[in-house]
XYZ file of C-alpha atoms in Angstrom:
221
model
C 2.192 -6.608 -22.216
C -1.035 -8.614 -22.075
C -4.053 -7.435 -20.152
C -4.345 -8.984 -16.673
C -7.107 -11.567 -16.350
C -7.973 -10.472 -12.812
C -8.631 -6.876 -11.804
C -6.766 -7.497 -8.538
C -3.583 -7.957 -10.609
C -4.260 -5.227 -13.184
C -2.019 -2.269 -13.886
C -4.931 0.109 -13.322
C -5.505 -1.140 -9.799
C -1.764 -1.271 -9.152
C -1.452 2.408 -10.062
C -4.241 3.398 -7.685
C -2.833 1.340 -4.819
C 0.748 2.539 -5.358
C -0.505 6.137 -5.280
C -2.280 5.317 -2.022
C 0.851 3.661 -0.629
C 2.987 6.736 -1.190
C 0.211 8.965 0.097
C -0.100 7.060 3.391
C 3.625 7.153 4.104
C 3.859 10.863 3.339
C 0.842 11.583 5.519
C 2.047 9.679 8.574
C 5.579 11.061 8.276
C 4.807 14.692 7.479
C 1.560 15.226 9.364
C 1.756 12.701 12.218
C 5.078 13.016 14.105
C 7.538 11.556 11.600
C 6.309 7.968 11.809
C 6.203 5.688 8.767
C 2.914 4.074 7.826
C 4.527 1.515 5.503
C 8.291 1.497 6.088
C 8.270 -0.699 9.168
C 12.037 -1.238 8.974
C 12.448 2.437 9.824
C 9.943 2.186 12.658
C 11.654 -0.902 14.096
C 15.032 0.836 13.876
C 13.761 3.925 15.670
C 12.063 1.775 18.300
C 15.412 0.219 19.099
C 17.209 3.576 19.101
C 14.774 5.126 21.571
C 14.803 2.038 23.803
C 18.595 2.331 23.953
C 18.156 5.938 25.090
C 15.644 4.950 27.741
C 12.857 6.922 26.071
C 10.172 4.236 26.172
C 7.281 6.580 25.423
C 8.940 7.656 22.183
C 9.805 4.048 21.385
C 6.115 3.174 21.698
C 5.276 5.849 19.123
C 7.190 3.797 16.535
C 6.418 0.327 17.886
C 2.628 0.694 17.840
C 2.437 1.091 14.028
C 4.627 -2.012 13.605
C 2.244 -4.054 15.734
C -0.811 -2.719 13.912
C 0.822 -3.345 10.521
C 1.311 -6.948 11.618
C -2.295 -7.118 12.764
C -3.414 -5.836 9.353
C -1.564 -8.686 7.642
C -3.225 -11.222 9.945
C -6.680 -9.704 9.441
C -6.310 -9.914 5.667
C -5.386 -13.574 5.933
C -8.415 -14.217 8.120
C -10.705 -12.434 5.663
C -9.212 -14.530 2.868
C -9.791 -17.795 4.713
C -13.118 -17.124 6.403
C -15.033 -14.556 4.361
C -17.697 -15.746 1.940
C -19.585 -13.241 -0.165
C -20.585 -12.325 -3.686
C -17.788 -9.790 -3.768
C -14.117 -10.775 -3.766
C -12.315 -10.926 -0.422
C -9.783 -8.371 -1.680
C -12.640 -5.941 -2.260
C -13.614 -6.382 1.362
C -10.112 -5.547 2.572
C -9.749 -2.489 0.352
C -13.150 -1.209 1.471
C -12.164 -1.685 5.119
C -8.942 0.215 4.383
C -10.940 3.090 2.950
C -13.194 3.242 6.017
C -10.212 3.085 8.390
C -8.434 5.946 6.606
C -11.614 8.000 6.517
C -11.798 7.543 10.283
C -8.155 8.608 10.650
C -8.997 11.948 9.049
C -11.067 12.770 12.155
C -8.410 11.772 14.714
C -7.073 14.941 16.417
C -3.403 15.855 16.469
C -2.950 14.942 20.125
C -3.755 11.307 19.255
C -1.156 10.804 16.530
C -0.144 7.412 17.903
C -3.713 6.211 17.283
C -3.812 7.777 13.823
C -0.511 6.183 12.818
C -1.512 2.814 14.226
C -4.751 2.809 12.238
C -2.963 3.932 9.076
C -0.410 1.146 9.476
C -3.242 -1.313 10.054
C -4.641 -0.344 6.652
C -1.173 -0.613 5.104
C -0.713 -4.114 6.488
C -4.011 -5.167 4.970
C -2.978 -3.759 1.603
C 0.480 -5.300 1.514
C -0.952 -8.751 2.247
C -3.998 -8.533 -0.015
C -2.362 -7.137 -3.152
C 0.950 -8.799 -3.875
C 0.971 -9.224 -7.643
C 0.604 -7.189 -10.823
C 0.466 -9.196 -14.048
C 1.604 -12.234 -12.120
C 4.736 -10.522 -10.792
C 5.370 -10.093 -7.082
C 5.068 -6.329 -6.597
C 4.436 -4.317 -3.432
C 2.296 -1.176 -3.609
C 3.235 0.056 -0.141
C 7.048 -0.004 -0.268
C 9.823 0.301 -2.831
C 12.960 -1.628 -1.893
C 11.748 -4.989 -3.194
C 10.403 -3.364 -6.360
C 13.730 -1.587 -6.921
C 15.661 -4.850 -6.572
C 13.324 -6.617 -8.993
C 13.464 -3.721 -11.469
C 17.255 -3.741 -11.558
C 17.339 -7.539 -11.814
C 15.024 -7.302 -14.825
C 17.285 -4.688 -16.435
C 20.305 -6.957 -15.865
C 18.450 -9.907 -17.394
C 17.543 -7.810 -20.426
C 21.151 -6.688 -20.900
C 22.295 -10.313 -20.814
C 19.519 -11.936 -22.875
C 18.036 -9.038 -24.905
C 14.603 -10.546 -24.308
C 11.898 -7.905 -24.442
C 9.914 -9.501 -21.620
C 12.606 -8.633 -19.092
C 12.579 -5.018 -20.259
C 8.799 -4.869 -19.882
C 9.099 -6.276 -16.374
C 11.645 -3.609 -15.459
C 9.380 -0.869 -16.796
C 6.513 -2.295 -14.741
C 8.519 -2.252 -11.511
C 9.911 1.233 -12.137
C 6.399 2.419 -13.000
C 5.037 1.248 -9.655
C 7.897 3.033 -7.883
C 7.102 6.205 -9.819
C 3.432 5.958 -8.822
C 4.478 5.581 -5.191
C 6.549 8.777 -5.457
C 3.659 10.604 -7.125
C 1.416 9.434 -4.287
C 3.859 10.929 -1.781
C 3.834 14.208 -3.711
C 0.039 14.241 -3.731
C -0.004 13.428 -0.027
C 2.214 16.384 0.797
C 0.118 18.714 -1.353
C -3.099 17.574 0.308
C -1.540 18.033 3.743
C -0.858 21.662 2.826
C -4.481 22.021 1.744
C -6.359 19.966 4.330
C -3.913 19.354 7.180
C -4.874 16.229 9.168
C -7.983 15.687 7.024
C -5.749 15.042 3.979
C -5.883 11.273 4.474
C -9.523 11.376 3.378
C -8.213 11.835 -0.180
C -6.308 8.572 0.232
C -9.509 6.923 1.440
C -11.056 8.092 -1.839
C -8.305 6.243 -3.738
C -9.213 3.070 -1.886
C -12.887 3.573 -2.658
C -11.870 3.903 -6.320
C -9.930 0.643 -6.037
C -13.024 -0.983 -4.519
C -15.130 0.135 -7.479
C -12.535 -0.956 -10.048
C -12.693 -4.467 -8.671
C -16.311 -4.829 -9.770
C -14.940 -5.213 -13.313
C -15.016 -8.907 -14.152
C -12.037 -9.518 -16.431
C -12.739 -13.229 -16.648
C -16.103 -12.612 -18.322
C -15.914 -12.757 -22.138
C -15.877 -9.239 -23.580
C -14.967 -7.629 -20.243
């Protein structure tokens, strides 16, 4: 597989962001009242379930992250359209994500709805800003689309025996694996640092920010 021409689509950055994606979901679910940072389908489902039971306060616990995830997507689009700087707009979003998650590490346990909303805000920014690896549509914050694409690639390889399809499948499965590893790391850090564990995920985003200073379009880079 050829080396990506842009760092924002590189495997290295994809690995870091997929680790962060799994980490954020594990953190919000395990440490912050069983709410998903990334899996908004689950949050929407649980919102509806609790509304049907008349428990509107509990419904809000799951609805707030959905709204903030949506806001994160919109903010990333605005940064893309309006921001002008020497650094790439995606670097701006990943740096903002890091700062948000660092702030979440200081949110006390009695404000979990705020912590989850901020974490989902960062997730929304990530899912909108980083949508490709090696030119393929790949999400670093969720797995269902990646799983479908991975299995489609395997099917295409079985039918055509073209190596490119097999490489694509390996790429998709690799991102899923990194997401799982991120969840494992998240759970370990929760055991070690409790609510401050998300600071380790902020460090992953800072690493992503630094990686994006590599100019792959420059000859010899």
